[in-house]
XYZ file of C-alpha atoms in Angstrom:
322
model
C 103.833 127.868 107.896
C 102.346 124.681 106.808
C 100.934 124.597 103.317
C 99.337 121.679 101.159
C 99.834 121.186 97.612
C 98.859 118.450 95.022
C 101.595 115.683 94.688
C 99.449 113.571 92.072
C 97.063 112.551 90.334
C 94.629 109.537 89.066
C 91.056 108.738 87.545
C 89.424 105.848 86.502
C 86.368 105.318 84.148
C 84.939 101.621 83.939
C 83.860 99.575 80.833
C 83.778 100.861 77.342
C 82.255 104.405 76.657
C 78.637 103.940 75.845
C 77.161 106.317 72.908
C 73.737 108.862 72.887
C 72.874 106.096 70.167
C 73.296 103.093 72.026
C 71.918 104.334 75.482
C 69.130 105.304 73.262
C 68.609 102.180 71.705
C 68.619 99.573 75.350
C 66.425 101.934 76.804
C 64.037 102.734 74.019
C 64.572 106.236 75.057
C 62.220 109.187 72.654
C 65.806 111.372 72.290
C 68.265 111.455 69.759
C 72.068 111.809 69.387
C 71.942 115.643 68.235
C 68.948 116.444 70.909
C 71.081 115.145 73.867
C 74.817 117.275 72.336
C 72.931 120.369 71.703
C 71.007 120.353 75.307
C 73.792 118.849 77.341
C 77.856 118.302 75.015
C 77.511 114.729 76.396
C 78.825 112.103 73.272
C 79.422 109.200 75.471
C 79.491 107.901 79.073
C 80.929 105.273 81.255
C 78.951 102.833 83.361
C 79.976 99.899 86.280
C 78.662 96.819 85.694
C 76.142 95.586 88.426
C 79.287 93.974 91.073
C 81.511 96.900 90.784
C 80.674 99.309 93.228
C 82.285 102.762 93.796
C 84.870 101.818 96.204
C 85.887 99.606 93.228
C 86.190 102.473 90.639
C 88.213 104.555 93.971
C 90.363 102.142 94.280
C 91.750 102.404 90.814
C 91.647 105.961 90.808
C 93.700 106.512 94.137
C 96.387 103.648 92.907
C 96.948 106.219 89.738
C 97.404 108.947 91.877
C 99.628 107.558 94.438
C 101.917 106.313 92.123
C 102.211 109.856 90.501
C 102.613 111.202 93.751
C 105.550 108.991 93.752
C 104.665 107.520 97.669
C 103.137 104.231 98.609
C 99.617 103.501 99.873
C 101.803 103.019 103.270
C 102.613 107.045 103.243
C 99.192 108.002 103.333
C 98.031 108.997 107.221
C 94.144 110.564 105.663
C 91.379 109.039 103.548
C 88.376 111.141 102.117
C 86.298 109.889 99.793
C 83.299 112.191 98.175
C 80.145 110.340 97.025
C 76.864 110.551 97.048
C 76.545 106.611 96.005
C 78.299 104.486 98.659
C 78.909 100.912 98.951
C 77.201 99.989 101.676
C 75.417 102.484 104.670
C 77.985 101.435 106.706
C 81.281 101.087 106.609
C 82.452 104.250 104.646
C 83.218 103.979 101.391
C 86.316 105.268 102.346
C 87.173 102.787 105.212
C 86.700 100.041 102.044
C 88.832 101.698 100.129
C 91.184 101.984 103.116
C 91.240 98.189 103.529
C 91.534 97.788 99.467
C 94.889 99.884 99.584
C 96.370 97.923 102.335
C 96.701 100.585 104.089
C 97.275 99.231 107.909
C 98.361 102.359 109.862
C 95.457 103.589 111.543
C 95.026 106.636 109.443
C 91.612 108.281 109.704
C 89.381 107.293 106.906
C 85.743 109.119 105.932
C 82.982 109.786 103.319
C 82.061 113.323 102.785
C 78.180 113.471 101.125
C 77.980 116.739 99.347
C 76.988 115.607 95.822
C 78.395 117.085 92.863
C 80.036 119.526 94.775
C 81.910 116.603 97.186
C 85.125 116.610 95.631
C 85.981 120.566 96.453
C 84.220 119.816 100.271
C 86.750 116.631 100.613
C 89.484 118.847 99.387
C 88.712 121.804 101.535
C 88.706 119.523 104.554
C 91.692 117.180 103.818
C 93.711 120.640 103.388
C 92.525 121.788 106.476
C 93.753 118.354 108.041
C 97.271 119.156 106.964
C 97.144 122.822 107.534
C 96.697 121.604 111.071
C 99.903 119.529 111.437
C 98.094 116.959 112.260
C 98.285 115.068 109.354
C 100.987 114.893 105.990
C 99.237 113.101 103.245
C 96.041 112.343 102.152
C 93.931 110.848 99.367
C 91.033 112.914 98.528
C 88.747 110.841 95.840
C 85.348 111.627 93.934
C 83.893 108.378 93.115
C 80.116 107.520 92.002
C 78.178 104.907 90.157
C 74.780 107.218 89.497
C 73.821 104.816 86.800
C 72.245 103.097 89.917
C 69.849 105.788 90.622
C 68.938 106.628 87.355
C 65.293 106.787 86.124
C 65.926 104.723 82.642
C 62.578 106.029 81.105
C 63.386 109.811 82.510
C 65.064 111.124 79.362
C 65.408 114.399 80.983
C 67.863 113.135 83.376
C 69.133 109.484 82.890
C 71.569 110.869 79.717
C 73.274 113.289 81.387
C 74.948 111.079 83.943
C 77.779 108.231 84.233
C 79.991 106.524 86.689
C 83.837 107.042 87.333
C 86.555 108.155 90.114
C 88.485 110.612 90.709
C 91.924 111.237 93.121
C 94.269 113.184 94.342
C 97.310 113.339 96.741
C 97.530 115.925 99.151
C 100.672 116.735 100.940
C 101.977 119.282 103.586
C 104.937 121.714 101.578
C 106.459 124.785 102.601
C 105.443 126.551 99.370
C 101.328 127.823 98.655
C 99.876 125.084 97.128
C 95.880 125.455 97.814
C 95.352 129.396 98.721
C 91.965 129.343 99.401
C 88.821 127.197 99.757
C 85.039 128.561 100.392
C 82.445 125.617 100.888
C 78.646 126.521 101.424
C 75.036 124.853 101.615
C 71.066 125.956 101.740
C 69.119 123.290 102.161
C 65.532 125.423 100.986
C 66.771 124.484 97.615
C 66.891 120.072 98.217
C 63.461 119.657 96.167
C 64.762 120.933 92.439
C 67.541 117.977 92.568
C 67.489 115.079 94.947
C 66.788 111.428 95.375
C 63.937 111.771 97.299
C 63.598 108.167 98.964
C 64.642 105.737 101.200
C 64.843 102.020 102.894
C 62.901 101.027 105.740
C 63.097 97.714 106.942
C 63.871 96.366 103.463
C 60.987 98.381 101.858
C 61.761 101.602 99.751
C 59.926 104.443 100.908
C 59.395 107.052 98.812
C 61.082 107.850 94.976
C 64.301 105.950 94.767
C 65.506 107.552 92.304
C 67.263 110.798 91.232
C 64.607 114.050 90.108
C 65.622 117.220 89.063
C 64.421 120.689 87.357
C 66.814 121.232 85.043
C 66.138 124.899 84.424
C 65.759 125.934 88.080
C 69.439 123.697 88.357
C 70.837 125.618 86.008
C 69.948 129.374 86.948
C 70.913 128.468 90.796
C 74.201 127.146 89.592
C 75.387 129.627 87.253
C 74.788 132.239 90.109
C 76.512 130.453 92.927
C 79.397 129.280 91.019
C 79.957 133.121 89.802
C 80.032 134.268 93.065
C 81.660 131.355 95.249
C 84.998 131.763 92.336
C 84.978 135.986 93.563
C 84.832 134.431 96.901
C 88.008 132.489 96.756
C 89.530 135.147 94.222
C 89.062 137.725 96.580
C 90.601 135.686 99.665
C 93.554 134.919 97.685
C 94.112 138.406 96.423
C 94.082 137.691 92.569
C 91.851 138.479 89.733
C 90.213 135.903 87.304
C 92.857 137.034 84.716
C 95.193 135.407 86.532
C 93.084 132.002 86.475
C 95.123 129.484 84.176
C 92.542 126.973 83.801
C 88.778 127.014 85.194
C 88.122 123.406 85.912
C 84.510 123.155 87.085
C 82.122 119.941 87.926
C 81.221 118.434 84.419
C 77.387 118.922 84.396
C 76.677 120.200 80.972
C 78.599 122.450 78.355
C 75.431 125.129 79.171
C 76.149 125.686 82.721
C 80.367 125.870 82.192
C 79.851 128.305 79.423
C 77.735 130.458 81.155
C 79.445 130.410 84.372
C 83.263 130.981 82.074
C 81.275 134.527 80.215
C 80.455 135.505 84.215
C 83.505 135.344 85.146
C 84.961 136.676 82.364
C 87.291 133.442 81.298
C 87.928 132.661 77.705
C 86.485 129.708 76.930
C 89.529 127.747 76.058
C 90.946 128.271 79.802
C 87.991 126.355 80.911
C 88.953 122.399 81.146
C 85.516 120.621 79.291
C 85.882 117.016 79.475
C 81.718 116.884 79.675
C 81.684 114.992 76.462
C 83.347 111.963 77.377
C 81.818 110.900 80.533
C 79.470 112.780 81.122
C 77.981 114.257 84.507
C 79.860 111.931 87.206
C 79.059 113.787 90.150
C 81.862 113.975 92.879
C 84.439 112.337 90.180
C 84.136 114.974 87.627
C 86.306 117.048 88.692
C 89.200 115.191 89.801
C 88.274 113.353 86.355
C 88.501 116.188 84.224
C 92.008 117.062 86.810
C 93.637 114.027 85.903
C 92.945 114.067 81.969
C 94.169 117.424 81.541
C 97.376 116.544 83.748
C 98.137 113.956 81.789
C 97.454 115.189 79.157
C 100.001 117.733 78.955
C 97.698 120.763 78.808
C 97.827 121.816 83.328
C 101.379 122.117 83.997
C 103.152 122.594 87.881
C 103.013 126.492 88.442
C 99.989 127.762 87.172
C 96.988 128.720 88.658
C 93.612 126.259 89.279
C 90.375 127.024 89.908
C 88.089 124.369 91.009
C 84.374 124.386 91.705
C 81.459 122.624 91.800
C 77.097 122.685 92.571
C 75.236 119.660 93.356
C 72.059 118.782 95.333
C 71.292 119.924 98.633
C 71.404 122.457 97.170
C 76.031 122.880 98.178
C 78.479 124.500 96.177
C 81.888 125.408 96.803
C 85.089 126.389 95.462
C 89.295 125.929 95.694
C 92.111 127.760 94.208
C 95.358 126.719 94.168
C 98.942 126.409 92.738
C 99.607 123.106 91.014
């Protein structure tokens, strides 16, 4: 039986961390450092200058991985890139990455749009890939520049977020690597968080830029994450006790304590890395992956849990042996 494990890791964050303070400051924003830490945990963030674009930031990310994977960009036969903030409309982000890597061999190469929840989607379907036989490694990446649909005068909303990339390698094994995945959508829910706009014929047509209700966000994804971790629990046939680390999308320290006391996870099993980079979509949790890997602190045997909410509304979930 075919199986697919993580082989490595990478993440890249661009520029110099950028304070509440100094955010505050260039934007003339009516917040404060201690308003923004007690509502959100975010200290700092990360944002692309104007010609680096998300395929840039990917790019990085996936050369991190694939040299902890210990393969060349040559190996890889699968690209999936997560984002909600592409290059261009066309190509993929992913087919620019493709090209970036020098990777020549035909392999299949796609975006996957499912917000902040596009990382565990990617996953879910690059395992499935593998699972298959038709494929034996691919690059699953998270990468976003939101800072380019931020509202700079929205307070609510343009502090929480900040660019960055995420990777990972997927390969086929023999042992369980992922045990389960459970991906899910309901589109009734698109008007508390979206970017409700778009270009015609050069002309923007409606709002540009990203809105959301932050306290209908919250209670929708405290509930769903609850119950899409039972979901993947259950398929796998273990318990939450047995959960090493809890390493969920990097929204705000709120919504990861609250969904930690659900499930009953002490909060130092749950992987917070909120504070540095704040919310960066589809990269967070690759992001948050990667720093804890190399960090010292997720080690090869133990047990992951991975999930993530974003606009659409989607959420999903992954569980797996690393």
């Amino acid at each position: 039986m075919i199986h697919t494990r993580i082989s490595g890791t990478g993440s890249y964050l661009p520029g110099e961390p950028i304070s509440n303070d100094t955010l505050i400051a260039a934007h003339k924003l009516d917040s404060s450092n201690d308003w923004i830490i007690e509502r959100t945990g975010i200290r700092q963030r990360h944002l692309a200058p104007v010609n680096v674009a998300s395929s840039d930031l990917a790019l990085e990310a996936s050369r991190r991985a694939i040299e902890a994977a210990g393969i060349s960009a040559a190996d890889i036969d699968l690209v999936v890139v997560a984002t909600s903030t592409p290059d261009y409309i066309f190509p993929s982000t992913a087919a620019l990455l493709q090209h970036k890597l020098g990777i020549t061999n035909g392999a299949p190469a796609f975006d996957v749009q499912a917000v902040c929840s596009g990382f565990v989607y990617a996953l879910s379907i690059a395992d499935k890939f593998i699972r298959s036989g038709s494929h034996k490694r691919a690059l699953v990446v998270g990468a976003e520049v939101f800072s380019r649909i931020l509202d700079w005068k929205d307070r609510g909303t343009c502090v929480l977020f900040g660019d960055g990339a995420g990777a990972v390698v997927l390969e086929a094994c023999d042992a369980p690597g992922i045990l389960a995945t459970a991906l899910h959508a309901d589109g009734s829910h698109h008007g508390i968080l979206s970017v409700p706009g778009h270009v015609c014929g050069g002309t923007v047509i409606g709002d540009p830029l990203l809105r959301m209700d932050g306290q209908a966000v919250f209670k929708f994804a405290v509930r769903v994450l609850a119950e899409v971790a039972h979901e993947v629990l259950d398929a796998a046939k273990l318990t939450a006790e047995q959960i090493d680390w809890l390493i969920p999308h990097q929204a705000n320290v709120r919504i990861l304590a609250a969904t930690a006391k659900k499930l009953g996870i002490p909060a130092e099993k749950c992987i917070v890395t909120v504070e540095n980079h704040g919310n960066t979509s589809a990269a967070s949790i690759p992001l948050a992956l990667d720093e804890s890997v190399r960090a010292g602190r997720v080690k090869r045997g133990q047990t992951l849990l991975l999930e993530g909410v974003g606009g659409g509304f989607t959420w999903g979930a992954a569980l797996l042996k690393f």
